Amino acid sequence: MKLVSRLKFIVILAVLSCGGMQVMNAQRLVAKTNLLYWCTGTINAGLEVRVSRHYTLNLEGEINPLTLGEKSLKHYAIQPEVRYWPMGRPQAKWFYGAIGTIGRKETNLTGTYSYTDTFGGGVSGGYVFVLGQRLSLETSLALGAVYERGMEWKGNNHPGGPNVSGLKFCPLKAGVTLTYILK
Amino acid sequence: MKKGFTYTHFLHTLLCLCLLIGGAVVEGKAQKKKDKANLISVTLRVKTPDGIKYSGAKIWDATTRPVIDTRYRTDKNGEVTLKVLPQSTLMVGEYMIWDEKINEFVPIDDLGMGDDYYTEVKVNGRTTIDVVVKQVMTENADVTAETELVDVHGEMRGNTMVLSTKMLVRADLVRKDNRFIWQPVIINQQTKEVQYGRAFVLDGKEYNITQMRNFDNQPTNGDFLHEQGLVRVSHDSLKLCKVKRFRRPVGKTAEIEYAKSHGYFKIQNADTIYYKVTKGDTVAFANRTDSIETYYYEFTTKDKIYVDQPLTPFAYVIETLSEDYEKILISDSVDVHIYGVLHPLRLLDVKMQYAELDSALYKQWWPKPKVGAMATEGSVDFKFLVGKSTLDSKDPHNANELAKAEKTVRGIINARGTTVTGLRVSGKSSPEGDYDKNLGLAQGRLNTALRILKGFIPSDKRLDYLEEDLAPAVATWQEVADSMRKDSLFDEVAQIEKIIAAHSTGNTRNDINNQGRQISRLSCYGMIKDKYLPKFRRVDFVLNTFVRRSANIHEIRDMYANGEEMDEYSFHQLYANETDTMLRYKYCKEAFEKYPESIIFRTDHAGHLIAQNRPDTALLSQYTYLKRFKIEGVGSFKVPEETRINQVISYVKMQNFDRAGKIAETYLSGGGRSEFAKRLAQAYCGSLYKEDGSVNDTIINAISKSSVMNEIVIRMAIGGNAEADQRRRAEELCDTLLKENKMNAMANFLKAICLKRADGKESRNRATIHLYRALEADPQLIELAKTDKDLYDRLYDEEMPVPILRPREDWEDQIKGNKTGL
């Protein structure tokens, strides 16, 4: 069963990669990383693909493996986003869009352990400063709602099953992102 | 919590995302293809609210921004056709309007800020749309205009207009994220044809980077300005300067309102009011009294434009556009002045004499007259009665052939001095039937033909003893098969050739008889008999003649009058001996049409067309790059100077000065007959100066010899350091003409032009007086005056507001009253 699942995963990933590569060959491709997240030890990277004069598709992923004794900031997430650029010049000036997020966190910052899955969506916007022929600096903010489901406990009182769930409104992303046009 | 929760959702989300991306891409590409296929042709008919056809209105496709294209504009009839998507939105803007009263484009003042000055038109699938634009008129131009034309200097060199333009652009408008386009437009004042020069483009740094990103660092991929050609204005070439403008003080409240409405705001207290235009650097400040100082960037651009008719006056207009990726920020034209660009030699009045090769010098190039023994071939296709040697007189085909044969023979023998010395007639009969009988038949038929042909030759045209030769023959069956092969009857041919091969012994007579017997049994024999055997009943003949002498001129003239066939030598005689000009034109034209390879007829015909004011540069174009040419049987020769002279004159008359100048420079010696043509072509080409910058006196002297008027014009054309001296000399010549009371109108006109270029108010006033005198002597000169804006403005000098048609004494008194010092 495990082998079948693993195989299924590999096949799906391969198909997605081929589709992704096909897209990448045809369109402008930008690589990026959020400097603000690096300040919190979160490893992150993203790809943005231009699909038309005004629209781009953005996909960012992050992972934070940090644990300091009892404290933990571990989490990972993927954020797909659709962006609209009114000026028709992607990676220059204003944009706004719709963002989604899906992730898992295993945190303990204040003595409360949290092991939750999250997914949600919201709106995003930002402004890009053109630094050079390929380099730009993007500032962005996203707000929206996420649905969380998981476990929270203190000390050794592990609940054994999900004991928290619900919708909450919060910032989904804040970024000072360095972008580089690959092609 | 099961691990699969996030894992499954993660995979599902990723799958959805990739499908979304792929779908978007495919859809985008399909849409692009669909869009291209769906373009429709739309004609806009634009009018003002008053119903006047709106020419020169700019059209902009708002659906496909940010393409800014100033070349889409309505024509003289207010119409324009362009290809767009059926659901496009077009913007129609104001610029210039056609004034039918003065037959010119007249600019419409407008402050041109963004979309406010365009009318939106939704296509909605329509192919013809009537548009009525909003017309914006302003009474006073903004003293802080976005762009200004400081100076333009246009010079015609040959067919090239060299334009040097100095412009100002307001400093605050030059941003990193916008593009400025200055589009020079040349308008032929006679034909009203509009021509565009290369656009001057100033890109902000960020604009340039994003533009390169947009087009993958290859601007020719989609930046249409690059495809059309542009002149880059670099930021390094911009010079910051302060420009002071004065305006009337209008009171504090009105002033504040004016300032607010134009983006100013106060930075100091009310006693001395200063206003900044932008929040950043100070680009303008105003005080209560009278002036506004504004910061501008100044730059100069130079470019060349090829024009077809350089002697006609041109108006020069600069259009300005500024856009920031998405919308037009500024749309303007330098409509304060329209500068006239004039060729300095447009007033030359030259009569260029074409050259002819019809002289004793070139007689060696005439073809030789035909004298001596000659043999001429001909053929007739008589239809004889079957099995007989007599012609079928009822067959109308024979009547035609008889007439044809007679015409052929008479054409040969009618040449003067011709005597027939012999006649050879040959022919075949078909191989059907007995060989001996067929040979006898052939002999008989040739005798008939010989008799007929001899009958066409009068006794005085032939020798008493005429050498006659008959060559009868019987066609072979192989000849019949070859004839059938040409019609692709391969099966039938194979059958015949099989029989031929089987019955070939080397004895022609027996072979033809035996083969014929077998072939007659073939199923296709009926077709062979009806269609192919009759082809072999044909007669060919050769007429041997002797020509003792060529025709003399009287005989040639008679031949021409009678419409007889004339050879090249006869045409040369006819043409060379004719003195009447119109007849010479006629003979030369006909000779050229019949013998186009003759350089003499070609050169002279080109010259005659010049004389008739219908120059044709194509006639002699084959000699443009040819140094030598060949005459069959005579030799190889250098292309004569007369041919080059006519070439140069043709090009000059067609105002193709560049080509005329090149040919003159390369091929004309400049001596004798070619001197004037060469110097004139060089003058029109702008070669009035030598390489060291000094005036080319050779050209000046050559042109001056033609007339005093031309000397004045050529001296007025000199610029640079020598301008003042040459202008003084031109003025003196004008005075000489006026003293001698010669050509008063033109002399006054030229003097007015000289004086308007001089410094000082007195000179300008005197220019006005001489212009008035010229117009009084010849009112038609007003049309010429209109082509020179600076000169024309003299008539409307505020210090001398004198109507043109007042009596001379009146305005001379008035002028004296204005203390002109005259």
Short mmCIF file of N, CA, C and O in Angstrom, two decimals, chain A residues 5 9 12-13 16 23 26-28 50-51 53-54 57 59 76 78 80 82 86-93 102-104 115 117 119 130-136 149-151 160-162 181, chain B residues 1-7 9-11 13-15 17-22 24-25 28-29 63-66 176-177 205-217 323-327:
data_model
loop_
_atom_site.label_atom_id
_atom_site.label_comp_id
_atom_site.label_asym_id
_atom_site.label_seq_id
_atom_site.Cartn_x
_atom_site.Cartn_y
_atom_site.Cartn_z
N SER A 5 1.07 4.07 -2.82
CA SER A 5 0.88 5.50 -2.54
C SER A 5 2.08 6.29 -3.01
O SER A 5 1.95 7.36 -3.60
N PHE A 9 2.20 9.09 -5.88
CA PHE A 9 2.74 10.42 -5.62
C PHE A 9 3.76 10.81 -6.69
O PHE A 9 3.74 11.91 -7.23
N ILE A 12 2.04 11.48 -10.07
CA ILE A 12 1.34 12.78 -10.08
C ILE A 12 2.36 13.92 -10.17
O ILE A 12 2.19 14.86 -10.93
N LEU A 13 3.43 13.81 -9.39
CA LEU A 13 4.46 14.86 -9.40
C LEU A 13 5.09 14.99 -10.78
O LEU A 13 5.32 16.09 -11.27
N LEU A 16 2.65 16.66 -13.15
CA LEU A 16 2.58 18.09 -12.85
C LEU A 16 3.84 18.81 -13.31
O LEU A 16 3.77 19.92 -13.83
N VAL A 23 4.60 24.91 -19.48
CA VAL A 23 4.19 26.30 -19.27
C VAL A 23 5.41 27.19 -19.19
O VAL A 23 5.49 28.24 -19.80
N ALA A 26 7.02 28.32 -22.32
CA ALA A 26 6.27 29.24 -23.18
C ALA A 26 6.26 30.65 -22.61
O ALA A 26 6.12 31.60 -23.35
N GLN A 27 6.34 30.86 -21.33
CA GLN A 27 6.06 32.15 -20.74
C GLN A 27 7.27 32.72 -20.02
O GLN A 27 8.27 32.06 -19.84
N ARG A 28 7.11 34.04 -19.56
CA ARG A 28 8.18 34.66 -18.81
C ARG A 28 8.17 34.09 -17.41
O ARG A 28 7.12 33.93 -16.80
N ARG A 50 4.24 34.68 -16.15
CA ARG A 50 3.37 35.65 -16.81
C ARG A 50 2.54 34.93 -17.86
O ARG A 50 3.08 34.25 -18.73
N VAL A 51 1.21 35.05 -17.76
CA VAL A 51 0.36 34.35 -18.72
C VAL A 51 -0.25 35.31 -19.75
O VAL A 51 -0.70 34.88 -20.80
N ARG A 53 -0.54 39.96 -20.79
CA ARG A 53 0.02 41.26 -20.49
C ARG A 53 -0.29 41.72 -19.09
O ARG A 53 0.49 42.43 -18.47
N HIS A 54 -1.45 41.36 -18.58
CA HIS A 54 -1.85 41.89 -17.28
C HIS A 54 -1.87 40.86 -16.17
O HIS A 54 -2.04 41.22 -15.02
N LEU A 57 0.74 34.29 -12.64
CA LEU A 57 0.43 33.27 -11.64
C LEU A 57 1.66 33.10 -10.77
O LEU A 57 2.77 32.93 -11.28
N LEU A 59 3.49 31.30 -7.36
CA LEU A 59 3.45 30.17 -6.42
C LEU A 59 4.65 30.30 -5.51
O LEU A 59 5.78 30.33 -5.97
N TYR A 76 5.16 24.72 7.44
CA TYR A 76 5.38 24.81 6.00
C TYR A 76 4.07 25.20 5.33
O TYR A 76 2.98 24.94 5.88
N ILE A 78 2.21 26.48 1.30
CA ILE A 78 2.29 26.81 -0.14
C ILE A 78 1.22 27.84 -0.42
O ILE A 78 0.10 27.73 0.07
N PRO A 80 -0.46 29.71 -3.61
CA PRO A 80 -0.66 30.09 -5.01
C PRO A 80 -1.40 31.42 -5.08
O PRO A 80 -2.18 31.76 -4.18
N VAL A 82 -3.00 34.57 -7.94
CA VAL A 82 -3.25 35.14 -9.27
C VAL A 82 -3.12 36.64 -9.13
O VAL A 82 -3.76 37.23 -8.25
N PRO A 86 -2.18 46.39 -13.48
CA PRO A 86 -2.93 47.36 -14.28
C PRO A 86 -2.07 48.04 -15.35
O PRO A 86 -2.55 48.41 -16.41
N MET A 87 -0.78 48.19 -15.06
CA MET A 87 0.08 48.91 -16.00
C MET A 87 0.47 48.05 -17.19
O MET A 87 1.08 48.54 -18.13
N GLY A 88 0.17 46.74 -17.10
CA GLY A 88 0.55 45.88 -18.23
C GLY A 88 2.04 45.62 -18.28
O GLY A 88 2.57 45.17 -19.28
N ARG A 89 2.73 45.95 -17.20
CA ARG A 89 4.19 45.69 -17.14
C ARG A 89 4.46 44.85 -15.91
O ARG A 89 4.71 45.41 -14.84
N PRO A 90 4.36 43.55 -16.00
CA PRO A 90 4.61 42.72 -14.83
C PRO A 90 5.99 42.98 -14.24
O PRO A 90 6.93 43.32 -14.95
N GLN A 91 6.07 42.83 -12.93
CA GLN A 91 7.30 43.12 -12.18
C GLN A 91 7.64 44.61 -12.27
O GLN A 91 8.80 45.00 -12.22
N ALA A 92 6.62 45.45 -12.39
CA ALA A 92 6.83 46.90 -12.32
C ALA A 92 5.54 47.54 -11.82
O ALA A 92 4.46 47.27 -12.30
N LYS A 93 5.69 48.32 -10.78
CA LYS A 93 4.60 49.11 -10.19
C LYS A 93 3.54 48.24 -9.51
O LYS A 93 3.81 47.18 -9.00
N ILE A 102 -2.17 27.06 1.92
CA ILE A 102 -2.39 25.75 2.53
C ILE A 102 -1.09 25.38 3.24
O ILE A 102 0.00 25.58 2.70
N GLY A 103 -1.25 24.88 4.48
CA GLY A 103 -0.04 24.59 5.21
C GLY A 103 -0.30 23.83 6.50
O GLY A 103 -1.43 23.46 6.83
N ARG A 104 0.79 23.64 7.18
CA ARG A 104 0.71 22.96 8.48
C ARG A 104 1.70 23.66 9.40
O ARG A 104 2.79 24.06 8.96
N TYR A 115 -0.61 22.06 16.72
CA TYR A 115 -0.34 21.18 15.55
C TYR A 115 -1.57 21.25 14.69
O TYR A 115 -2.55 20.57 14.92
N ASP A 117 -3.54 22.10 10.74
CA ASP A 117 -3.54 22.29 9.28
C ASP A 117 -4.33 23.55 8.99
O ASP A 117 -5.33 23.83 9.66
N PHE A 119 -5.92 26.02 5.72
CA PHE A 119 -6.03 26.46 4.33
C PHE A 119 -7.07 27.56 4.26
O PHE A 119 -8.01 27.61 5.04
N VAL A 130 11.55 48.67 -9.66
CA VAL A 130 12.44 48.12 -10.67
C VAL A 130 13.87 48.49 -10.31
O VAL A 130 14.19 49.67 -10.19
N LEU A 131 14.71 47.47 -10.11
CA LEU A 131 16.10 47.75 -9.73
C LEU A 131 17.05 47.64 -10.93
O LEU A 131 18.07 48.31 -10.98
N GLY A 132 16.72 46.77 -11.84
CA GLY A 132 17.61 46.58 -12.97
C GLY A 132 16.91 45.81 -14.06
O GLY A 132 15.70 45.60 -14.01
N GLN A 133 17.69 45.39 -15.05
CA GLN A 133 17.10 44.72 -16.20
C GLN A 133 16.32 43.48 -15.78
O GLN A 133 15.25 43.19 -16.30
N ARG A 134 16.83 42.73 -14.81
CA ARG A 134 16.15 41.50 -14.39
C ARG A 134 15.72 41.54 -12.92
O ARG A 134 14.91 40.74 -12.49
N LEU A 135 16.26 42.46 -12.18
CA LEU A 135 16.06 42.47 -10.73
C LEU A 135 14.99 43.49 -10.34
O LEU A 135 14.95 44.61 -10.86
N SER A 136 14.12 43.06 -9.40
CA SER A 136 13.12 43.99 -8.87
C SER A 136 12.92 43.70 -7.40
O SER A 136 13.25 42.60 -6.93
N ARG A 149 -7.64 23.51 11.55
CA ARG A 149 -8.13 22.30 12.25
C ARG A 149 -6.93 21.56 12.79
O ARG A 149 -5.97 21.28 12.07
N GLY A 150 -6.99 21.28 14.06
CA GLY A 150 -5.83 20.59 14.61
C GLY A 150 -5.92 20.42 16.11
O GLY A 150 -7.00 20.39 16.69
N MET A 151 -4.71 20.32 16.71
CA MET A 151 -4.65 20.05 18.15
C MET A 151 -3.87 21.13 18.85
O MET A 151 -2.85 21.61 18.31
N GLY A 160 -4.94 13.85 21.94
CA GLY A 160 -5.18 12.58 21.23
C GLY A 160 -5.93 12.76 19.93
O GLY A 160 -5.95 11.86 19.10
N GLY A 161 -6.56 13.90 19.68
CA GLY A 161 -7.28 14.11 18.43
C GLY A 161 -7.55 15.58 18.25
O GLY A 161 -7.26 16.39 19.12
N PRO A 162 -8.09 15.97 17.11
CA PRO A 162 -8.31 17.41 16.86
C PRO A 162 -9.24 17.99 17.90
O PRO A 162 -10.30 17.42 18.16
N ILE A 181 14.19 37.93 -12.98
CA ILE A 181 13.57 37.39 -14.19
C ILE A 181 14.53 36.37 -14.81
O ILE A 181 15.65 36.70 -15.20
N MET B 1 -4.57 13.24 14.44
CA MET B 1 -5.09 13.68 13.15
C MET B 1 -4.38 12.91 12.06
O MET B 1 -3.19 12.69 12.12
N LYS B 2 -5.17 12.50 11.05
CA LYS B 2 -4.55 11.68 10.01
C LYS B 2 -3.61 12.55 9.17
O LYS B 2 -3.91 13.69 8.82
N LYS B 3 -2.48 11.95 8.85
CA LYS B 3 -1.49 12.67 8.05
C LYS B 3 -2.06 13.03 6.68
O LYS B 3 -1.69 13.99 6.05
N GLY B 4 -2.97 12.17 6.21
CA GLY B 4 -3.48 12.36 4.84
C GLY B 4 -4.26 13.64 4.63
O GLY B 4 -4.52 14.05 3.51
N PHE B 5 -4.71 14.26 5.74
CA PHE B 5 -5.57 15.45 5.60
C PHE B 5 -4.86 16.55 4.80
O PHE B 5 -5.36 16.97 3.76
N THR B 6 -3.68 16.99 5.32
CA THR B 6 -2.96 18.07 4.63
C THR B 6 -2.39 17.58 3.31
O THR B 6 -2.43 18.27 2.30
N TYR B 7 -1.87 16.37 3.35
CA TYR B 7 -1.21 15.77 2.18
C TYR B 7 -2.17 15.72 1.00
O TYR B 7 -1.86 16.12 -0.11
N HIS B 9 -5.06 17.40 0.63
CA HIS B 9 -5.44 18.75 0.23
C HIS B 9 -4.32 19.44 -0.55
O HIS B 9 -4.56 20.18 -1.50
N PHE B 10 -3.07 19.18 -0.10
CA PHE B 10 -1.91 19.75 -0.79
C PHE B 10 -1.88 19.29 -2.24
O PHE B 10 -1.74 20.07 -3.17
N LEU B 11 -2.03 18.00 -2.44
CA LEU B 11 -1.97 17.46 -3.81
C LEU B 11 -3.12 17.99 -4.66
O LEU B 11 -2.95 18.36 -5.82
N THR B 13 -4.74 20.74 -4.26
CA THR B 13 -4.53 22.17 -4.57
C THR B 13 -3.51 22.33 -5.69
O THR B 13 -3.69 23.11 -6.61
N LEU B 14 -2.43 21.57 -5.59
CA LEU B 14 -1.36 21.67 -6.61
C LEU B 14 -1.89 21.25 -7.97
O LEU B 14 -1.61 21.89 -9.00
N LEU B 15 -2.66 20.19 -8.00
CA LEU B 15 -3.22 19.70 -9.27
C LEU B 15 -4.11 20.77 -9.87
O LEU B 15 -4.05 21.07 -11.07
N LEU B 17 -4.01 23.93 -9.37
CA LEU B 17 -3.20 25.07 -9.80
C LEU B 17 -2.57 24.83 -11.15
O LEU B 17 -2.59 25.68 -12.04
N CYS B 18 -2.00 23.65 -11.30
CA CYS B 18 -1.34 23.35 -12.59
C CYS B 18 -2.34 23.27 -13.72
O CYS B 18 -2.07 23.73 -14.83
N LEU B 19 -3.49 22.71 -13.44
CA LEU B 19 -4.51 22.69 -14.49
C LEU B 19 -4.92 24.09 -14.86
O LEU B 19 -5.14 24.44 -16.02
N LEU B 20 -5.01 24.94 -13.84
CA LEU B 20 -5.38 26.34 -14.06
C LEU B 20 -4.35 27.03 -14.94
O LEU B 20 -4.68 27.73 -15.90
N ILE B 21 -3.07 26.82 -14.59
CA ILE B 21 -1.99 27.45 -15.36
C ILE B 21 -2.05 26.97 -16.81
O ILE B 21 -2.06 27.77 -17.74
N GLY B 22 -2.10 25.65 -16.96
CA GLY B 22 -2.10 25.09 -18.32
C GLY B 22 -3.28 25.59 -19.11
O GLY B 22 -3.18 26.00 -20.26
N ALA B 24 -5.00 28.33 -18.66
CA ALA B 24 -4.85 29.76 -18.95
C ALA B 24 -3.93 29.97 -20.14
O ALA B 24 -4.20 30.78 -21.01
N VAL B 25 -2.85 29.23 -20.17
CA VAL B 25 -1.89 29.37 -21.27
C VAL B 25 -2.51 28.97 -22.59
O VAL B 25 -2.45 29.69 -23.58
N GLY B 28 -5.04 31.41 -23.58
CA GLY B 28 -4.42 32.66 -24.01
C GLY B 28 -3.93 32.56 -25.44
O GLY B 28 -4.18 33.42 -26.29
N LYS B 29 -3.28 31.44 -25.75
CA LYS B 29 -2.73 31.26 -27.10
C LYS B 29 -3.85 31.13 -28.10
O LYS B 29 -3.81 31.71 -29.19
N THR B 63 -8.08 49.42 -26.85
CA THR B 63 -8.08 48.02 -26.44
C THR B 63 -6.67 47.45 -26.39
O THR B 63 -6.39 46.54 -25.64
N THR B 64 -5.79 47.96 -27.23
CA THR B 64 -4.46 47.38 -27.33
C THR B 64 -3.41 48.33 -26.81
O THR B 64 -2.31 48.40 -27.32
N ARG B 65 -3.72 49.10 -25.80
CA ARG B 65 -2.71 49.97 -25.21
C ARG B 65 -1.52 49.14 -24.78
O ARG B 65 -1.66 47.99 -24.44
N PRO B 66 -0.30 49.67 -24.66
CA PRO B 66 0.01 51.09 -24.80
C PRO B 66 0.60 51.45 -26.16
O PRO B 66 1.51 52.22 -26.24
N LYS B 176 10.93 58.85 -14.68
CA LYS B 176 11.61 57.58 -14.97
C LYS B 176 10.67 56.56 -15.61
O LYS B 176 11.11 55.59 -16.21
N ASP B 177 9.38 56.77 -15.44
CA ASP B 177 8.46 55.73 -15.91
C ASP B 177 7.61 56.20 -17.09
O ASP B 177 6.53 55.67 -17.31
N LYS B 205 14.21 55.88 -17.35
CA LYS B 205 15.06 54.70 -17.09
C LYS B 205 14.21 53.46 -16.81
O LYS B 205 14.43 52.40 -17.37
N GLU B 206 13.22 53.64 -15.95
CA GLU B 206 12.39 52.48 -15.61
C GLU B 206 11.55 52.06 -16.81
O GLU B 206 11.36 50.86 -17.08
N TYR B 207 11.07 53.02 -17.56
CA TYR B 207 10.30 52.72 -18.75
C TYR B 207 11.14 51.88 -19.71
O TYR B 207 10.67 50.89 -20.27
N ASN B 208 12.39 52.29 -19.89
CA ASN B 208 13.26 51.58 -20.81
C ASN B 208 13.49 50.13 -20.36
O ASN B 208 13.43 49.20 -21.15
N ILE B 209 13.69 49.96 -19.04
CA ILE B 209 13.93 48.60 -18.53
C ILE B 209 12.71 47.73 -18.75
O ILE B 209 12.79 46.60 -19.25
N THR B 210 11.55 48.26 -18.39
CA THR B 210 10.35 47.43 -18.52
C THR B 210 10.00 47.20 -20.00
O THR B 210 9.45 46.17 -20.37
N GLN B 211 10.35 48.15 -20.84
CA GLN B 211 10.12 47.99 -22.28
C GLN B 211 10.97 46.82 -22.79
O GLN B 211 10.50 45.96 -23.54
N MET B 212 12.24 46.81 -22.38
CA MET B 212 13.13 45.73 -22.80
C MET B 212 12.62 44.40 -22.26
O MET B 212 12.68 43.38 -22.93
N ARG B 213 12.11 44.40 -21.03
CA ARG B 213 11.57 43.17 -20.47
C ARG B 213 10.39 42.70 -21.30
O ARG B 213 10.24 41.51 -21.60
N ASN B 214 9.56 43.64 -21.66
CA ASN B 214 8.35 43.31 -22.42
C ASN B 214 8.68 42.62 -23.74
O ASN B 214 7.96 41.75 -24.18
N PHE B 215 9.75 43.05 -24.36
CA PHE B 215 10.08 42.55 -25.69
C PHE B 215 11.31 41.67 -25.68
O PHE B 215 11.99 41.55 -26.69
N ASP B 216 11.57 41.05 -24.50
CA ASP B 216 12.69 40.10 -24.41
C ASP B 216 13.98 40.71 -24.91
O ASP B 216 14.73 40.09 -25.66
N ASN B 217 14.22 41.94 -24.54
CA ASN B 217 15.44 42.66 -24.95
C ASN B 217 15.58 42.86 -26.45
O ASN B 217 16.64 43.24 -26.92
N GLU B 323 3.64 58.99 -22.73
CA GLU B 323 2.80 57.92 -22.19
C GLU B 323 3.57 57.14 -21.14
O GLU B 323 4.80 57.12 -21.12
N ASP B 324 2.81 56.56 -20.21
CA ASP B 324 3.44 55.78 -19.15
C ASP B 324 2.86 54.37 -19.16
O ASP B 324 1.99 54.06 -18.40
N TYR B 325 3.26 53.55 -20.02
CA TYR B 325 2.84 52.15 -20.13
C TYR B 325 1.39 52.03 -20.57
O TYR B 325 1.04 51.21 -21.40
N GLU B 326 0.54 52.82 -19.97
CA GLU B 326 -0.88 52.52 -20.10
C GLU B 326 -1.68 53.64 -20.74
O GLU B 326 -2.62 53.38 -21.47
N LYS B 327 -1.38 54.87 -20.46
CA LYS B 327 -2.23 55.93 -21.00
C LYS B 327 -1.37 57.09 -21.49
O LYS B 327 -0.22 57.25 -21.11
#
